[in-house]
Amino acid sequence: QQPVQSPQAVILREGEDAVINCSSSKALYSVHWYRQKHGEAPVFLMILLKGGEQKGHEKISASFNEKKQQSSLYLTASQLSYSGTYFCGTEGSGGYQKVTFGIGTKLQVIP
Amino acid sequence: EAGVTQFPSHSVIEKGQTVTLRCDPISGHDNLYWYRRVMGKEIKFLLHFVKESKQDESGMPNNRFLAERTGGTYSTLKVQPAELEDSGVYFCASSKWDTASYEQYFGPGTRLTVT
C-alpha cells in the first residue's frame, strides 16, 4: 500500500520554507526521500531508519515518527534548484521489503 | 563512477508489438530494480533482482512482462505484446545492498508510448 504525501503541489518564493509530509498505514522500517526534476532520474536525498538513524545531505532535513508511521521533509530557505517532484518511499518492518513510493509532491520555487 | 544507464530513452510502438528495455546498473551493485511511473501517479515497483535471481517480482503486472538479468550484470525488460496501458516511464535503479540502509540510484528512464 503506497504512502500518502501532502501537499500534492506547492509554490514557494526563493528563501521560503516548505514541509512535505508522508504517512503510511503500516509499520515502517525506513523512509526514503527522492527528488526528480522533469525528464531526469529521481535523485536520492535521504534515508531515515527505524531507531532514529538518519542519512542525507544538502540543506534538507527530515524527521521520522515511527509510532505515527509518518515522515516529514523540511526544505529551508528554498532555492530555485529545489524545484521538482519529491517522492517518499516506505519500507515495511519485519525484514527486507520493497520500497513503495507515494504519488509525489510537486514543488516549484519561483524568484 | 558511471551511473545507471537505460536504453532506449524513448520508444513509441503500436499495440501488439514487442519492446525490450535495457538497464545497465552501476558496476558492483548486486541489487537491480525495475519501476514504472504513469503520468501523475506513483513510482510503482515492478521487480527486484539480486544478482541474477529474482528476489521479488510481485509488482509485475502480468505475464506479458518478462525481466531477465543474465550473469547478474545488465537487465532487460520485455513487453510482449504491448497494450495501451503499458505506456509510462520505466525506471531502473540499482543499489549495493538491500534497500534498508542504502540508497537506490535511478537511471534516467525509458519513456514508452504504446499507440
CSV table of C-alpha atoms in Angstrom, one decimal:
chain,number,residue,atom,x,y,z
A,1,GLN,CA,0.0,0.0,0.0
A,2,GLN,CA,1.5,3.3,-1.1
A,3,PRO,CA,2.2,6.1,1.4
A,4,VAL,CA,0.2,9.3,1.2
A,5,GLN,CA,2.0,12.5,0.5
A,6,SER,CA,0.8,16.0,1.2
A,7,PRO,CA,0.6,18.6,-0.1
A,8,GLN,CA,0.3,17.4,-3.7
A,9,ALA,CA,1.8,20.6,-5.0
A,10,VAL,CA,3.3,23.8,-3.6
A,11,ILE,CA,4.7,27.0,-5.0
A,12,LEU,CA,7.4,28.9,-3.0
A,13,ARG,CA,9.4,32.0,-3.4
A,14,GLU,CA,13.1,31.8,-3.0
A,15,GLY,CA,14.1,31.8,0.6
A,16,GLU,CA,10.8,30.4,1.9
A,17,ASP,CA,10.5,27.2,3.8
A,18,ALA,CA,8.4,24.1,3.0
A,19,VAL,CA,7.4,20.9,4.6
A,20,ILE,CA,6.3,17.8,2.8
A,21,ASN,CA,4.6,15.0,4.7
A,22,CYS,CA,4.5,11.3,4.1
A,23,SER,CA,2.3,8.9,6.1
A,24,SER,CA,1.7,5.2,6.0
A,25,SER,CA,-0.9,2.9,7.3
A,26,LYS,CA,1.6,0.2,8.1
A,27,ALA,CA,4.5,-0.2,10.4
A,28,LEU,CA,7.7,1.1,8.8
A,29,TYR,CA,11.3,0.2,8.9
A,30,SER,CA,12.6,3.0,6.8
A,31,VAL,CA,11.6,6.1,4.8
A,32,HIS,CA,13.4,7.2,1.7
A,33,TRP,CA,13.2,10.6,0.0
A,34,TYR,CA,13.9,11.3,-3.6
A,35,ARG,CA,13.7,14.4,-5.8
A,36,GLN,CA,13.0,14.2,-9.5
A,37,LYS,CA,13.4,17.1,-11.9
A,38,HIS,CA,11.4,17.0,-15.1
A,39,GLY,CA,12.8,14.4,-17.5
A,40,GLU,CA,15.6,13.3,-15.2
A,41,ALA,CA,16.2,10.4,-12.9
A,42,PRO,CA,15.0,10.5,-9.4
A,43,VAL,CA,17.9,11.5,-7.1
A,44,PHE,CA,18.4,10.2,-3.6
A,45,LEU,CA,18.0,12.8,-0.8
A,46,MET,CA,17.7,10.9,2.4
A,47,ILE,CA,17.0,7.7,4.3
A,48,LEU,CA,15.5,7.6,7.7
A,49,LEU,CA,15.7,4.3,9.6
A,50,LYS,CA,13.7,2.9,12.5
A,51,GLY,CA,15.6,3.7,15.6
A,52,GLY,CA,16.4,7.2,14.6
A,53,GLU,CA,19.4,6.9,12.3
A,54,GLN,CA,19.4,9.4,9.5
A,55,LYS,CA,21.4,9.7,6.4
A,56,GLY,CA,21.3,12.5,4.0
A,57,HIS,CA,23.0,15.6,2.6
A,58,GLU,CA,22.4,19.1,1.3
A,59,LYS,CA,20.4,21.7,3.2
A,60,ILE,CA,17.4,19.4,3.6
A,61,SER,CA,16.4,17.7,6.8
A,62,ALA,CA,13.7,15.2,7.7
A,63,SER,CA,12.1,13.5,10.6
A,64,PHE,CA,10.6,10.1,11.1
A,65,ASN,CA,7.9,9.4,13.7
A,66,GLU,CA,7.9,5.6,13.9
A,67,LYS,CA,4.8,5.4,16.2
A,68,LYS,CA,2.8,7.6,13.9
A,69,GLN,CA,4.3,6.0,10.8
A,70,GLN,CA,5.0,9.4,9.4
A,71,SER,CA,7.9,11.3,7.9
A,72,SER,CA,8.3,14.9,7.1
A,73,LEU,CA,10.8,16.6,4.7
A,74,TYR,CA,11.9,20.1,5.6
A,75,LEU,CA,13.2,22.4,2.9
A,76,THR,CA,14.7,25.5,4.5
A,77,ALA,CA,15.5,28.8,2.7
A,78,SER,CA,14.5,27.2,-0.6
A,79,GLN,CA,16.5,27.8,-3.8
A,80,LEU,CA,15.4,27.6,-7.4
A,81,SER,CA,17.3,24.3,-7.7
A,82,TYR,CA,14.9,22.8,-5.2
A,83,SER,CA,12.1,22.7,-7.8
A,84,GLY,CA,11.0,19.2,-8.8
A,85,THR,CA,8.8,16.4,-7.6
A,86,TYR,CA,9.6,14.9,-4.2
A,87,PHE,CA,8.8,11.3,-3.6
A,88,CYS,CA,8.8,9.5,-0.3
A,89,GLY,CA,9.2,5.7,-0.3
A,90,THR,CA,8.4,3.5,2.6
A,91,GLU,CA,9.8,0.1,3.5
A,92,GLY,CA,7.8,-2.1,5.9
A,93,SER,CA,9.1,-3.6,9.0
A,94,GLY,CA,10.0,-7.3,9.5
A,95,GLY,CA,12.9,-7.8,7.3
A,96,TYR,CA,13.6,-6.9,3.7
A,97,GLN,CA,10.7,-5.5,1.8
A,98,LYS,CA,10.4,-3.5,-1.4
A,99,VAL,CA,10.2,0.3,-1.2
A,100,THR,CA,6.7,1.6,-2.1
A,101,PHE,CA,6.6,5.2,-3.4
A,102,GLY,CA,4.0,7.8,-2.9
A,103,ILE,CA,2.4,9.8,-5.7
A,104,GLY,CA,4.9,12.7,-5.3
A,105,THR,CA,4.7,16.3,-4.3
A,106,LYS,CA,5.4,18.9,-7.0
A,107,LEU,CA,7.4,21.8,-5.7
A,108,GLN,CA,8.1,24.9,-7.6
A,109,VAL,CA,10.4,27.7,-6.4
A,110,ILE,CA,10.0,31.0,-8.1
A,111,PRO,CA,12.2,34.1,-7.9
B,1,GLU,CA,31.8,6.4,-11.5
B,2,ALA,CA,29.2,5.8,-14.3
B,3,GLY,CA,25.6,6.0,-13.2
B,4,VAL,CA,22.7,3.7,-14.1
B,5,THR,CA,22.0,3.8,-17.8
B,6,GLN,CA,18.9,2.8,-19.7
B,7,PHE,CA,18.2,2.3,-23.4
B,8,PRO,CA,16.3,3.5,-25.3
B,9,SER,CA,15.4,6.8,-23.8
B,10,HIS,CA,12.1,6.8,-25.8
B,11,SER,CA,10.2,4.2,-27.6
B,12,VAL,CA,6.9,4.5,-29.5
B,13,ILE,CA,5.3,1.3,-30.6
B,14,GLU,CA,1.9,0.1,-31.7
B,15,LYS,CA,-0.4,-2.1,-29.7
B,16,GLY,CA,0.6,-5.7,-30.1
B,17,GLN,CA,4.2,-5.1,-30.9
B,18,THR,CA,7.1,-6.1,-28.7
B,19,VAL,CA,9.6,-3.8,-26.9
B,20,THR,CA,12.7,-4.6,-24.9
B,21,LEU,CA,14.1,-2.2,-22.5
B,22,ARG,CA,17.7,-2.4,-21.2
B,23,CYS,CA,19.2,-1.3,-18.0
B,24,ASP,CA,22.9,-1.2,-17.0
B,25,PRO,CA,23.4,-0.8,-13.3
B,26,ILE,CA,26.3,0.7,-11.5
B,27,SER,CA,29.2,-1.7,-11.6
B,28,GLY,CA,29.3,-3.8,-8.4
B,29,HIS,CA,25.7,-3.2,-7.5
B,30,ASP,CA,24.1,-6.6,-6.9
B,31,ASN,CA,20.6,-5.2,-6.5
B,32,LEU,CA,18.6,-4.1,-9.5
B,33,TYR,CA,15.1,-2.8,-9.5
B,34,TRP,CA,12.5,-2.0,-12.2
B,35,TYR,CA,9.8,0.6,-11.6
B,36,ARG,CA,7.1,2.2,-13.8
B,37,ARG,CA,5.6,5.6,-13.5
B,38,VAL,CA,2.4,6.5,-15.3
B,39,MET,CA,2.0,10.3,-15.6
B,40,GLY,CA,0.7,11.8,-12.4
B,41,LYS,CA,0.9,8.6,-10.4
B,42,GLU,CA,3.3,6.9,-8.1
B,43,ILE,CA,6.6,5.3,-9.0
B,44,LYS,CA,5.4,1.7,-9.0
B,45,PHE,CA,7.6,-1.2,-8.1
B,46,LEU,CA,7.8,-4.0,-10.7
B,47,LEU,CA,10.6,-6.3,-9.5
B,48,HIS,CA,13.9,-6.7,-7.8
B,49,PHE,CA,16.9,-8.8,-8.8
B,50,VAL,CA,19.7,-9.8,-6.5
B,51,LYS,CA,22.5,-10.7,-8.9
B,52,GLU,CA,20.8,-12.9,-11.5
B,53,SER,CA,18.0,-14.1,-9.2
B,54,LYS,CA,14.5,-12.6,-8.9
B,55,GLN,CA,14.1,-11.6,-5.3
B,56,ASP,CA,10.6,-10.1,-5.7
B,57,GLU,CA,8.5,-9.9,-8.8
B,58,SER,CA,5.2,-9.1,-7.1
B,59,GLY,CA,4.8,-5.9,-8.9
B,60,MET,CA,4.9,-7.3,-12.4
B,61,PRO,CA,1.5,-6.5,-14.0
B,62,ASN,CA,1.0,-9.8,-15.9
B,63,ASN,CA,2.7,-12.4,-18.0
B,64,ARG,CA,3.2,-10.0,-20.9
B,65,PHE,CA,6.2,-8.7,-18.9
B,66,LEU,CA,9.4,-10.7,-18.8
B,67,ALA,CA,12.5,-9.5,-17.0
B,68,GLU,CA,15.9,-11.1,-17.1
B,69,ARG,CA,19.3,-10.4,-15.7
B,70,THR,CA,21.7,-12.9,-17.2
B,71,GLY,CA,25.1,-13.1,-15.5
B,72,GLY,CA,24.0,-10.6,-12.8
B,73,THR,CA,25.0,-7.6,-14.8
B,74,TYR,CA,22.6,-5.7,-17.1
B,75,SER,CA,18.9,-6.4,-17.2
B,76,THR,CA,16.2,-6.4,-19.9
B,77,LEU,CA,12.5,-5.9,-19.5
B,78,LYS,CA,10.5,-7.2,-22.4
B,79,VAL,CA,6.8,-6.4,-23.0
B,80,GLN,CA,5.1,-8.7,-25.4
B,81,PRO,CA,2.5,-8.0,-26.7
B,82,ALA,CA,2.3,-4.3,-25.6
B,83,GLU,CA,-1.0,-2.8,-24.6
B,84,LEU,CA,-2.1,0.8,-24.4
B,85,GLU,CA,-2.0,0.7,-20.6
B,86,ASP,CA,1.7,-0.2,-20.6
B,87,SER,CA,2.6,3.3,-21.6
B,88,GLY,CA,4.7,5.2,-19.0
B,89,VAL,CA,8.2,5.8,-17.9
B,90,TYR,CA,10.1,2.7,-16.9
B,91,PHE,CA,12.9,3.4,-14.4
B,92,CYS,CA,15.7,1.1,-13.4
B,93,ALA,CA,17.6,1.5,-10.2
B,94,SER,CA,20.5,-0.2,-8.5
B,95,SER,CA,21.9,-0.4,-5.1
B,96,LYS,CA,24.9,-2.0,-3.4
B,97,TRP,CA,22.9,-3.8,-0.8
B,98,ASP,CA,19.3,-4.2,0.1
B,99,THR,CA,17.1,-1.1,0.5
B,100,ALA,CA,17.0,-0.8,4.3
B,101,SER,CA,20.1,1.3,4.7
B,102,TYR,CA,21.3,2.1,1.2
B,103,GLU,CA,20.0,4.5,-1.4
B,104,GLN,CA,18.9,3.4,-4.8
B,105,TYR,CA,20.5,5.0,-7.8
B,106,PHE,CA,18.0,5.6,-10.6
B,107,GLY,CA,18.5,5.7,-14.3
B,108,PRO,CA,17.0,8.4,-16.5
B,109,GLY,CA,14.2,6.1,-17.5
B,110,THR,CA,12.7,4.9,-20.8
B,111,ARG,CA,9.6,6.6,-21.9
B,112,LEU,CA,7.3,4.0,-23.5
B,113,THR,CA,4.4,5.1,-25.6
B,114,VAL,CA,2.0,2.5,-26.9
B,115,THR,CA,-0.4,3.7,-29.6
